[in-house]
PDB file of C-alpha atoms and ligand atoms in Angstrom:
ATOM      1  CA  UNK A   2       0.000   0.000   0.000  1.00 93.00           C
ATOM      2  CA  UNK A   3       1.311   3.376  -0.889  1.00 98.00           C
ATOM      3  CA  UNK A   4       1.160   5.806   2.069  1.00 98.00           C
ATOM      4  CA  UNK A   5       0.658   9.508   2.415  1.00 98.00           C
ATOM      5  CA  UNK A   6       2.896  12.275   3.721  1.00 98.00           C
ATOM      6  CA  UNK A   7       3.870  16.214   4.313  1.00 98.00           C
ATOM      7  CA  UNK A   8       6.975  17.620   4.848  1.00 98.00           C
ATOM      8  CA  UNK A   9       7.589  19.671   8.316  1.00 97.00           C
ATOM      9  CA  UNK A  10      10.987  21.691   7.975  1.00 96.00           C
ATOM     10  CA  UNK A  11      11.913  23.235  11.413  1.00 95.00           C
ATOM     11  CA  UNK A  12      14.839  25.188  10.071  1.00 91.00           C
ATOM     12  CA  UNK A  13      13.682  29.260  10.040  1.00 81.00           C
ATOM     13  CA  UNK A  14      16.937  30.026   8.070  1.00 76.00           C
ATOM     14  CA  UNK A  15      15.492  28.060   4.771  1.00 76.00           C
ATOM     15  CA  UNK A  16      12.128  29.493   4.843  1.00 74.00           C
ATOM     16  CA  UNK A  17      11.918  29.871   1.082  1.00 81.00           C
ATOM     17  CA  UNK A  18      12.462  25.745   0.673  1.00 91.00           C
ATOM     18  CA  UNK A  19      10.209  23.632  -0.937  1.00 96.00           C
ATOM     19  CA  UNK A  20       8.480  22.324   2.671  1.00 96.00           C
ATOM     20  CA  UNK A  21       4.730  21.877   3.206  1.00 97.00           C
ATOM     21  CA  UNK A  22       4.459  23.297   6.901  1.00 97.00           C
ATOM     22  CA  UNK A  23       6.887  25.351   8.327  1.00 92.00           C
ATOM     23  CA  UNK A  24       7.633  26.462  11.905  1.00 79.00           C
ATOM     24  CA  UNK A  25       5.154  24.732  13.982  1.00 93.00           C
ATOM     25  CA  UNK A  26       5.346  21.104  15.037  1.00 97.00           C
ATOM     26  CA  UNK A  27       2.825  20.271  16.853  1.00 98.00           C
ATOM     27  CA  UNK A  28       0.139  22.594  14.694  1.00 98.00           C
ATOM     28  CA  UNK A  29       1.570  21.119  11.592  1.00 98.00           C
ATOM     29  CA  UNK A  30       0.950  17.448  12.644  1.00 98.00           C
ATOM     30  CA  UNK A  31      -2.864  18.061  13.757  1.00 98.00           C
ATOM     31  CA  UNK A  32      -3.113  19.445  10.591  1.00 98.00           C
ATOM     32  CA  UNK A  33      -1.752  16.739   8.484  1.00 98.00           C
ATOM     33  CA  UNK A  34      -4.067  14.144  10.807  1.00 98.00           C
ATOM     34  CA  UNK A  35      -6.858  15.941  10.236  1.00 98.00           C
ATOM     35  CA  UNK A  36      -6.472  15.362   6.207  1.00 98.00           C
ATOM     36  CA  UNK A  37      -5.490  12.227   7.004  1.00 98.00           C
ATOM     37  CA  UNK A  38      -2.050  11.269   6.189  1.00 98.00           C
ATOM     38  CA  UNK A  39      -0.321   8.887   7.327  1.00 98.00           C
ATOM     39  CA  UNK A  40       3.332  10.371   8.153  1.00 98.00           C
ATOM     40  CA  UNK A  41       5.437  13.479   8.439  1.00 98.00           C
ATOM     41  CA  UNK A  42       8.588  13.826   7.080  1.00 98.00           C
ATOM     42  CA  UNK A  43      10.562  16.212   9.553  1.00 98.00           C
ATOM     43  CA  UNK A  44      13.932  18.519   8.314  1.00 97.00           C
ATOM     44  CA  UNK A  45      15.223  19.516  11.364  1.00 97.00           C
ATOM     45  CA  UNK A  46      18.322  21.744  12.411  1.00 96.00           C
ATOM     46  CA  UNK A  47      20.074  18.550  14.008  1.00 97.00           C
ATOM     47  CA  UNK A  48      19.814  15.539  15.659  1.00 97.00           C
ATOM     48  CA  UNK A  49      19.032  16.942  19.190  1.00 96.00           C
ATOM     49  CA  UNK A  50      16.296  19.653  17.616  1.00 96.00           C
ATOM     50  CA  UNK A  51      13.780  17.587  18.953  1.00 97.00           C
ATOM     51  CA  UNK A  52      13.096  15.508  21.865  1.00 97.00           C
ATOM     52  CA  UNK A  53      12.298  11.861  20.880  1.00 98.00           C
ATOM     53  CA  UNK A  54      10.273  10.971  23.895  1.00 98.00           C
ATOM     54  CA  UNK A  55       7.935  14.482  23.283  1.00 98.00           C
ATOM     55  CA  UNK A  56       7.622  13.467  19.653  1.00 98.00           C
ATOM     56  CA  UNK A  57       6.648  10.223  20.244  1.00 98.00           C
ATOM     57  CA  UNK A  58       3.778  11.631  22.193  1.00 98.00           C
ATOM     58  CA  UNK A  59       2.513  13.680  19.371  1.00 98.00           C
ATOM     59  CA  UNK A  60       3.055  10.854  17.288  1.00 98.00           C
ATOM     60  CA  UNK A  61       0.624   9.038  19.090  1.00 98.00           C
ATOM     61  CA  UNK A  62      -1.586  12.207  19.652  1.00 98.00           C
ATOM     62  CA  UNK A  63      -2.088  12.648  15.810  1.00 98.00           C
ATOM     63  CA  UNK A  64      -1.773   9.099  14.993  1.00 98.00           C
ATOM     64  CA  UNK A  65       1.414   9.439  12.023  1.00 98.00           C
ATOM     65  CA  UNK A  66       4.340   7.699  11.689  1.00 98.00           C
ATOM     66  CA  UNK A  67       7.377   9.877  10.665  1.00 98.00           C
ATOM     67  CA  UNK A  68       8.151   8.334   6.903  1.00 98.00           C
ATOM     68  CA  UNK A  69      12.158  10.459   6.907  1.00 98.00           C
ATOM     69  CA  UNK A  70      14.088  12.622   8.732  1.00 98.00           C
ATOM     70  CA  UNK A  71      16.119  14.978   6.117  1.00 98.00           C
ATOM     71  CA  UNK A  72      19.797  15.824   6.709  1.00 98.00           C
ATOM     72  CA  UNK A  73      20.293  18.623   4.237  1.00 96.00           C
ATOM     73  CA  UNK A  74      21.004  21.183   7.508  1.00 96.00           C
ATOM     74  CA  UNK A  75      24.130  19.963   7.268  1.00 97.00           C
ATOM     75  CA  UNK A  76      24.925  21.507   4.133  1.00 96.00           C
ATOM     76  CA  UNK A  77      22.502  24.717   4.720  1.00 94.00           C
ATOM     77  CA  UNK A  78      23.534  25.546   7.936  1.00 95.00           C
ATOM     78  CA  UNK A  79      27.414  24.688   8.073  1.00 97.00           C
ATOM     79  CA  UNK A  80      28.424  23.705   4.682  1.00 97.00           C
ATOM     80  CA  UNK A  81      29.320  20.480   5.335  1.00 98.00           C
ATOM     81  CA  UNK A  82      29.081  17.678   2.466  1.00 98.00           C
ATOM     82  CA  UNK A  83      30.148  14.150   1.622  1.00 98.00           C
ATOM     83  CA  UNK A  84      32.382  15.411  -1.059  1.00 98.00           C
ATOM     84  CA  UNK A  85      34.262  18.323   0.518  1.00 98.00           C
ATOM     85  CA  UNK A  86      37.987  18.728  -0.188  1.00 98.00           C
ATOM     86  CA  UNK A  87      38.674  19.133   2.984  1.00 98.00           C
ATOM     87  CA  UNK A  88      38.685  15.590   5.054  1.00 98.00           C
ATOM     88  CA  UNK A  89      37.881  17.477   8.187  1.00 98.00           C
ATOM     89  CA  UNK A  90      34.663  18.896   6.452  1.00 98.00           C
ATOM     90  CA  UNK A  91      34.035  15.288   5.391  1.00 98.00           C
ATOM     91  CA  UNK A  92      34.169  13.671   8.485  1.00 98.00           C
ATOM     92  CA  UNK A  93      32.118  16.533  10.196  1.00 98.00           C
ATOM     93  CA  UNK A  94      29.374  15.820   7.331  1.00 98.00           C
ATOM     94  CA  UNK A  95      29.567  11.659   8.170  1.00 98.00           C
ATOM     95  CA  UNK A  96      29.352  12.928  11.832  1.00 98.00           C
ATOM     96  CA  UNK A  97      26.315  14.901  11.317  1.00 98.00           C
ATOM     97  CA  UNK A  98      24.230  12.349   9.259  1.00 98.00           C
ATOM     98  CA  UNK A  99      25.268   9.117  11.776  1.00 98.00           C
ATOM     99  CA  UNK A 100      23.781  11.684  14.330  1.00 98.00           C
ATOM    100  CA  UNK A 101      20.515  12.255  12.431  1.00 98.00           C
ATOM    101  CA  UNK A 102      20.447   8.527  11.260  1.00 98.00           C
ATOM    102  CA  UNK A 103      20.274   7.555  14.859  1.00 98.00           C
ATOM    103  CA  UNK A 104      17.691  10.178  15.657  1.00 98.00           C
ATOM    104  CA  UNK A 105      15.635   8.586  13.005  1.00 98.00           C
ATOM    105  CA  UNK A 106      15.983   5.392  13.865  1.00 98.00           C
ATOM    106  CA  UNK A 107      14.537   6.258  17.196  1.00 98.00           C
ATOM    107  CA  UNK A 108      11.086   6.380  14.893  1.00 98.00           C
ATOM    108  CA  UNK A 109      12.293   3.210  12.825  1.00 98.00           C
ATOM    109  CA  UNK A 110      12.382   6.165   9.875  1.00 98.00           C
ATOM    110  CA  UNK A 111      15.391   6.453   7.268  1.00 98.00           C
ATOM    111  CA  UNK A 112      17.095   9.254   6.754  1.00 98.00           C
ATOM    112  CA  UNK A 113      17.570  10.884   3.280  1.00 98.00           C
ATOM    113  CA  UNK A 114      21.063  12.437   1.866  1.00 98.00           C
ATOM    114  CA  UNK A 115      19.657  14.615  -0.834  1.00 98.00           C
ATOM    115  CA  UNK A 116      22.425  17.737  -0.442  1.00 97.00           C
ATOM    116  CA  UNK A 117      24.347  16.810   1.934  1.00 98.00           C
ATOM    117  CA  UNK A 118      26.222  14.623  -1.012  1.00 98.00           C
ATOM    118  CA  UNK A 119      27.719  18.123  -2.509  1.00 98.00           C
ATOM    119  CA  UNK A 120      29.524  18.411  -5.367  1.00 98.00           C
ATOM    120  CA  UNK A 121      32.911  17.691  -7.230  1.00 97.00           C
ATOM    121  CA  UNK A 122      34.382  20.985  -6.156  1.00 96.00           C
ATOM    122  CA  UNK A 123      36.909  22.794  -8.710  1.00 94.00           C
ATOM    123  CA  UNK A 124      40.599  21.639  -8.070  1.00 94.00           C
ATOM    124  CA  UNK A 125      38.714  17.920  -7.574  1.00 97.00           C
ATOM    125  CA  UNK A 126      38.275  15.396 -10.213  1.00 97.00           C
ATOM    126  CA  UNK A 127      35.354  13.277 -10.633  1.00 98.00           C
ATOM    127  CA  UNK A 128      36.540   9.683 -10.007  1.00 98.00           C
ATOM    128  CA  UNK A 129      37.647  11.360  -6.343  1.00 98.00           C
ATOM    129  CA  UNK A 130      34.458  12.992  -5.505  1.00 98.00           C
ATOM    130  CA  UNK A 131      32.567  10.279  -6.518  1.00 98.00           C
ATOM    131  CA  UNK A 132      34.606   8.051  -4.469  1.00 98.00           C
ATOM    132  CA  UNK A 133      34.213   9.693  -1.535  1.00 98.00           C
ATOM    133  CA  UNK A 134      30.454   9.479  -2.305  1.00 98.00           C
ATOM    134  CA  UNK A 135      30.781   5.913  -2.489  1.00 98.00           C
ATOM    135  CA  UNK A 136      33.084   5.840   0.622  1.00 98.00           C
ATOM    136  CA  UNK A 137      30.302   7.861   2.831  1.00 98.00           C
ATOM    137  CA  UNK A 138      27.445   6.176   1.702  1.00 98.00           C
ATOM    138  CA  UNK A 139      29.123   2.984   2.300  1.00 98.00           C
ATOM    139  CA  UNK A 140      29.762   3.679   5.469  1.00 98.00           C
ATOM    140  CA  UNK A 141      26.430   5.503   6.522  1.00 98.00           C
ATOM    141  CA  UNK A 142      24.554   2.650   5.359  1.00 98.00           C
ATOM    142  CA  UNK A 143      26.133   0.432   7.334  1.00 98.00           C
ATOM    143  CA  UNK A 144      25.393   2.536  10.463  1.00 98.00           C
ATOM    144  CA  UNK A 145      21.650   2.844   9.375  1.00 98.00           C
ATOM    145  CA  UNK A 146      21.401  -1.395   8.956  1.00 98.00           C
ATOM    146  CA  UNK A 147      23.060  -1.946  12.238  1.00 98.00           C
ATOM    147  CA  UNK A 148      20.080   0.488  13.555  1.00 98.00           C
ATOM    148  CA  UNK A 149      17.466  -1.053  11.291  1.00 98.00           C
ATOM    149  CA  UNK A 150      16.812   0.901   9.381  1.00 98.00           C
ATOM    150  CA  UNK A 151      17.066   2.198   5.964  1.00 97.00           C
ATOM    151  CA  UNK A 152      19.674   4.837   4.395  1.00 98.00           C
ATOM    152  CA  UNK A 153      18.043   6.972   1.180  1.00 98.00           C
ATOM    153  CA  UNK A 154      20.532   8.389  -1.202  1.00 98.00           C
ATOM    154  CA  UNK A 155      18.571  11.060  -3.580  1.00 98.00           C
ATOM    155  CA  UNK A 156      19.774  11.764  -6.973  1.00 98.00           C
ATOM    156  CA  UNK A 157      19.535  15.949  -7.545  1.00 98.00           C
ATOM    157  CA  UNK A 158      18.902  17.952 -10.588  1.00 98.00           C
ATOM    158  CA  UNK A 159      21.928  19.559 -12.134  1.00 98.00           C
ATOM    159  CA  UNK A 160      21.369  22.937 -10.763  1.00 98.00           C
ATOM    160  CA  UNK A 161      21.881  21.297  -7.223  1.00 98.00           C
ATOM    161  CA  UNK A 162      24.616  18.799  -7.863  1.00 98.00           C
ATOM    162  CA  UNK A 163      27.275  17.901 -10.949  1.00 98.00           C
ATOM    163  CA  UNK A 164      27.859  14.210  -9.187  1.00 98.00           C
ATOM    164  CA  UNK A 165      24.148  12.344 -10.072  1.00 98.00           C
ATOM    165  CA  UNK A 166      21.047  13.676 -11.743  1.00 98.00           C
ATOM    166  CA  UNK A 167      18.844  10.638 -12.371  1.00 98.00           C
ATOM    167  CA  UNK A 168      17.528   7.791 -10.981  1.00 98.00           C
ATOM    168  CA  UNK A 169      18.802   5.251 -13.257  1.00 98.00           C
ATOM    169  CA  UNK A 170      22.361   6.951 -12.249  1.00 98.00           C
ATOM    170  CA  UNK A 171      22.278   6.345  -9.148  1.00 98.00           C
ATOM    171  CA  UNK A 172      21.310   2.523  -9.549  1.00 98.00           C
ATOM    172  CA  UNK A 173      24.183   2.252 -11.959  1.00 98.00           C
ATOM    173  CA  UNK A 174      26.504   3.839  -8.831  1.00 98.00           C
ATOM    174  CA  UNK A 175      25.177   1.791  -5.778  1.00 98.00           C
ATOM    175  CA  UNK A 176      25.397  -1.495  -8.105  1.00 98.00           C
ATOM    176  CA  UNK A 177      29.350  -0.649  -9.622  1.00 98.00           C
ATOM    177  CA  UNK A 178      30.497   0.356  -5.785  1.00 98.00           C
ATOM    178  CA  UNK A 179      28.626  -2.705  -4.062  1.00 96.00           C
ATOM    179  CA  UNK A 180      26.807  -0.188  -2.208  1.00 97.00           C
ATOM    180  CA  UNK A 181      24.033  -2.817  -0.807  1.00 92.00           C
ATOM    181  CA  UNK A 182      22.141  -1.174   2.519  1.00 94.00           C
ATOM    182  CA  UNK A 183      21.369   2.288   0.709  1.00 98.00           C
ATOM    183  CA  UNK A 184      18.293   2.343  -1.543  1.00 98.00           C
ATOM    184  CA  UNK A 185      16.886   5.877  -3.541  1.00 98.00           C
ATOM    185  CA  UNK A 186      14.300   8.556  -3.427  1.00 99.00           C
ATOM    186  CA  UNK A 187      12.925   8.990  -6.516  1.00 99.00           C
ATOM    187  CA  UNK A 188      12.150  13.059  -6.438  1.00 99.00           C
ATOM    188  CA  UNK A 189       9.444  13.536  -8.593  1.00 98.00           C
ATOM    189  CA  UNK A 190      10.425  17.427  -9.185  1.00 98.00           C
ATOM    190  CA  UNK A 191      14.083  16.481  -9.950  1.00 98.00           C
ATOM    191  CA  UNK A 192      13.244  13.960 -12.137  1.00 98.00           C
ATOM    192  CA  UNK A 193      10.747  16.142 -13.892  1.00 98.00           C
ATOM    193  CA  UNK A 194      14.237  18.149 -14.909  1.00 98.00           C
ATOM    194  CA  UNK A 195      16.527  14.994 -15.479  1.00 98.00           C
ATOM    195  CA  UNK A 196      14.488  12.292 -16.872  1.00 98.00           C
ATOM    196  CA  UNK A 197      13.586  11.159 -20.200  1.00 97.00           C
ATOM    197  CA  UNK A 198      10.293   9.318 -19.229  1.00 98.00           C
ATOM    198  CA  UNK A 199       9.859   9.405 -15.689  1.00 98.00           C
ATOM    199  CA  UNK A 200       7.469   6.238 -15.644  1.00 98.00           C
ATOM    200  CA  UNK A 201      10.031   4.296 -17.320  1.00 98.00           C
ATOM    201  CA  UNK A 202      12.673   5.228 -14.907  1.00 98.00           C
ATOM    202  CA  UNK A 203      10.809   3.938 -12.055  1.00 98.00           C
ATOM    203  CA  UNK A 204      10.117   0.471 -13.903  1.00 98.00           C
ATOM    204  CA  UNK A 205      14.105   0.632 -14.421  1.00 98.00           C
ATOM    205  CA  UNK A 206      14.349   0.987 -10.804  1.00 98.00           C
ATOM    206  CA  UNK A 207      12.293  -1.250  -9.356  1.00 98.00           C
ATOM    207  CA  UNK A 208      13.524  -2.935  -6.171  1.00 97.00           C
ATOM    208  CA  UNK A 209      15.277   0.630  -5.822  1.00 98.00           C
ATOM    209  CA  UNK A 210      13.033   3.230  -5.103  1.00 98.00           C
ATOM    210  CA  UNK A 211      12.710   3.587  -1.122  1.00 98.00           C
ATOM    211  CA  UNK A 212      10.828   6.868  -0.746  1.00 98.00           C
ATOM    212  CA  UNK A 213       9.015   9.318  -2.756  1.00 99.00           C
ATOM    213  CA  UNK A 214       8.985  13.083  -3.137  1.00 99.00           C
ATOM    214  CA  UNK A 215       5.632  13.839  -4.715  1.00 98.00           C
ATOM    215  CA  UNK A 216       5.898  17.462  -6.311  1.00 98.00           C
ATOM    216  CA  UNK A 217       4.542  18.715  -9.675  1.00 98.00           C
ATOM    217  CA  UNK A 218       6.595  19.766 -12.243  1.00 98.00           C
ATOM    218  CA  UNK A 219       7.183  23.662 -10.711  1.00 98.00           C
ATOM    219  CA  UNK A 220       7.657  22.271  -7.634  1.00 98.00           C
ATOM    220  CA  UNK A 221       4.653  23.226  -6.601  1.00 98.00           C
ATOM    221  CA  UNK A 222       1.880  20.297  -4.647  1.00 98.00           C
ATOM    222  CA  UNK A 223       0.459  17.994  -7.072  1.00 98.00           C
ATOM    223  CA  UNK A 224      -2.194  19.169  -9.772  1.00 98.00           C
ATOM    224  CA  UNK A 225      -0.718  22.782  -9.968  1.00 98.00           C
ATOM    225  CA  UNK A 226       1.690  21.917 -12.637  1.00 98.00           C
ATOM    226  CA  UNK A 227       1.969  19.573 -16.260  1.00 98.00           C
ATOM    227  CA  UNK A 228       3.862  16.261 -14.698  1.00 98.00           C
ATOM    228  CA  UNK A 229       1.894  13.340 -15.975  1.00 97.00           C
ATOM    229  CA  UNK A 230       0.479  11.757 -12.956  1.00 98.00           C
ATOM    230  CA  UNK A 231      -1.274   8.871 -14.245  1.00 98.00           C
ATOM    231  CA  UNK A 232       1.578   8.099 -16.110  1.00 98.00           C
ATOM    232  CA  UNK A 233       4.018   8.046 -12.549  1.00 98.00           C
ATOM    233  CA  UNK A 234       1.195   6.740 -10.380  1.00 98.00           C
ATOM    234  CA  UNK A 235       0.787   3.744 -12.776  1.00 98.00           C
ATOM    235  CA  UNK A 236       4.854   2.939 -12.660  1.00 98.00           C
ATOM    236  CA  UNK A 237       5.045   2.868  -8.655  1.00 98.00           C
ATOM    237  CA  UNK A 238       2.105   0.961  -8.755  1.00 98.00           C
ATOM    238  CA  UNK A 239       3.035  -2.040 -11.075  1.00 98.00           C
ATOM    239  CA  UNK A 240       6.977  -1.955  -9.269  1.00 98.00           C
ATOM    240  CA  UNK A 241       5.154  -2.448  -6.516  1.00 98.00           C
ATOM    241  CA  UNK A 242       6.477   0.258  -4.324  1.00 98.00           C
ATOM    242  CA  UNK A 243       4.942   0.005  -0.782  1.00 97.00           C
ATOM    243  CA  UNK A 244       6.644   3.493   0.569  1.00 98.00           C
ATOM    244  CA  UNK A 245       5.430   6.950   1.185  1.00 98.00           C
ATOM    245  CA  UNK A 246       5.017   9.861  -1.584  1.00 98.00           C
ATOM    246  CA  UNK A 247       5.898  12.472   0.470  1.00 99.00           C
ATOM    247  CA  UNK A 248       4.856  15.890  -0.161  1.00 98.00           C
ATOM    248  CA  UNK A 249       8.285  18.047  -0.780  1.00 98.00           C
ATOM    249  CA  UNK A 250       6.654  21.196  -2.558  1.00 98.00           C
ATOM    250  CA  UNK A 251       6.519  24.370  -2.025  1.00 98.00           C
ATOM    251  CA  UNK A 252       3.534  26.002   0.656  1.00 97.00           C
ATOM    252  CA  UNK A 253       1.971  27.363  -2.360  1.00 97.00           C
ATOM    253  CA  UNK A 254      -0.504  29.312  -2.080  1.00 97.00           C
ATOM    254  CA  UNK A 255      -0.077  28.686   1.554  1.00 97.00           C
ATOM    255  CA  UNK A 256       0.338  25.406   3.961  1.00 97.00           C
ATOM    256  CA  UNK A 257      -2.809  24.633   4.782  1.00 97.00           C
ATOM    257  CA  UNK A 258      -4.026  24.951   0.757  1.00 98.00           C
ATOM    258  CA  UNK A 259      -0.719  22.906  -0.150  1.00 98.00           C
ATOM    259  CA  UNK A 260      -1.366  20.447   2.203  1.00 98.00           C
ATOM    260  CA  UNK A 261      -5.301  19.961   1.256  1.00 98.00           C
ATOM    261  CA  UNK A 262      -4.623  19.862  -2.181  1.00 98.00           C
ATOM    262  CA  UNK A 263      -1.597  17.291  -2.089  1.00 98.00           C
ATOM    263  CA  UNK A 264      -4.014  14.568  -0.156  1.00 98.00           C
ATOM    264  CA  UNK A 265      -6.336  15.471  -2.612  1.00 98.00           C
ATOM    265  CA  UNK A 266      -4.054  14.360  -5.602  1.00 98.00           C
ATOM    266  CA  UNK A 267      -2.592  11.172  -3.114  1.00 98.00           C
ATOM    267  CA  UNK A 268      -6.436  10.437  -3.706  1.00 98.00           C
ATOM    268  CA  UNK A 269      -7.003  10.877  -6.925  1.00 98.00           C
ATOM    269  CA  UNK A 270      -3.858   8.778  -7.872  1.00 98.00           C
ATOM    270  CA  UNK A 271      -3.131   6.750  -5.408  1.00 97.00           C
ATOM    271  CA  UNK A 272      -6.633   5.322  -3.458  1.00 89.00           C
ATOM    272  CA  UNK A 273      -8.073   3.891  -7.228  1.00 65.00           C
TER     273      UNK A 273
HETATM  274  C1  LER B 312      16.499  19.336  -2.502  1.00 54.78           C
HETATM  275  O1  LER B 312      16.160  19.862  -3.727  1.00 54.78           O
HETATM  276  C2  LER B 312      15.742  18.121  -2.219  1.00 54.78           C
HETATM  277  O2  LER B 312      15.046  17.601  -3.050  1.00 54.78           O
HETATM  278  C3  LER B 312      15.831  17.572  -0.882  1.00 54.78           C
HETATM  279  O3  LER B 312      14.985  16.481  -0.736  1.00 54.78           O
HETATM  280  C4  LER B 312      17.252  17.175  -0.605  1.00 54.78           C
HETATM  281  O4  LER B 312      17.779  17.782   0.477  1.00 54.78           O
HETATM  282 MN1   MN B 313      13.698  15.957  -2.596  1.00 54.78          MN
END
């Protein structure tokens, strides 16, 4: 069963990020109930933002599961990626997502890498950066199976990274590096940019795809924009994909409108 979810970034200094609620957790959460979805997925500041027994009691409260916790404050806040030059700034970014990957676990949710993979850097060459990629990820996903849980690399479009851009891409990587406890997020925006067909690049990826952003084609919540939902809908459907399609648009016109009319589109393509 596919399962329902909106983003809740906690982070004031991104306020112009593609996030469905901002600022408030607890209001955020009773409004997601109330539309019924099934799960939040929280971008915090860091691992200690929030207080895992406290959040467990909203949890309960509003009756969601978190799907993800995001780890892209890394990067936003301090700059700190997988693919740094600097092996100090490295080890501070495999410090900081460990730390959230824990925090996650807490909720049995994976955590995402989406930014916090970076770029090849000028003055680094591509083999390197990717390897460092492959070293980190490696690593991290380790870490997340000895937790149980899940570690979810996300290919970026090329404005956001130069290391992967599509789904099929990042298959190709996880397979040639023997990467085996990390699985993908299949960002429907990105891959709006990126892919040739994005229903074909989910079949391609079956047995891949872990998690789901679910944005239109502007980035704004489904069914304000020209991506081909049926199309997408009917790919995750006959892979058999049993995760969430999370919600990672912008509050457009506002959060409570964004959030209505994403569960209204979850409906529409996802409950027939
Ligand atoms: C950023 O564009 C994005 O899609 C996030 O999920 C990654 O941090
Ligand atoms: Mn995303």
């Amino acid at each position: 069963m596919i399962k329902s979810c909106a983003t809740i970034a906690l982070v004031p200094s991104i306020k112009s990020g593609p996030w469905i609620y901002w600022d408030h957790l607890e209001q955020s959460m009773a409004h997601a109930s109330s539309l019924g979805f099934d799960a939040v997925e929280l971008f915090t500041a860091s691992a200690d933002a929030l207080e895992v027994e406290a959040t467990q009691l909203l949890l309960e409260k509003y009756q969601l599961q978190i799907a993800a916790v995001g780890t892209g404050a890394g990067k936003v806040i301090h700059g700190w990626t997988l693919t740094d030059s600097d092996e100090t700034v490295r080890k501070k970014a495999i410090e900081f997502i460990e730390k959230m990957i824990s925090f996650g676990a807490a909720f049995q949710a994976p955590a995402i890498i989406g930014s916090m993979q970076g770029n090849v850097m000028s003055g680094v060459n591509r083999e390197q950066a990717l390897g460092w990629l492959a070293e980190g990820l490696r690593h991290l996903g380790k870490h997340a199976a000895s937790l149980g849980v899940q570690l979810i690399y996300e290919p970026l479009n090329r404005y956001e990274t130069n290391l992967i851009n599509t789904i099929e891409e990042g298959v190709l990587f996880l397979k040639t590096n023997q990467i085996k406890q990390v699985g993908l997020l299949a960002d429907l925006f990105h891959m709006n940019i990126e892919e040739v067909d994005m229903a074909a690049s989910i079949r391609a990826c079956a047995g891949f795809i872990m998690h789901v952003h679910f944005a239109d084609s502007n980035r704004r919540p489904v069914g304000n924009g020209h991506t081909h939902f049926i199309e997408v809908a009917k790919a995750l459907k006959e892979i058999n994909y049993q995760g969430y399609v999370s919600a990672e648009a912008f509050p457009w016109p506002n959060s409570t409108e964004a959030a209505a009319q994403t569960i209204l589109s979850f409906k529409k393509y996802f409950k027939i």
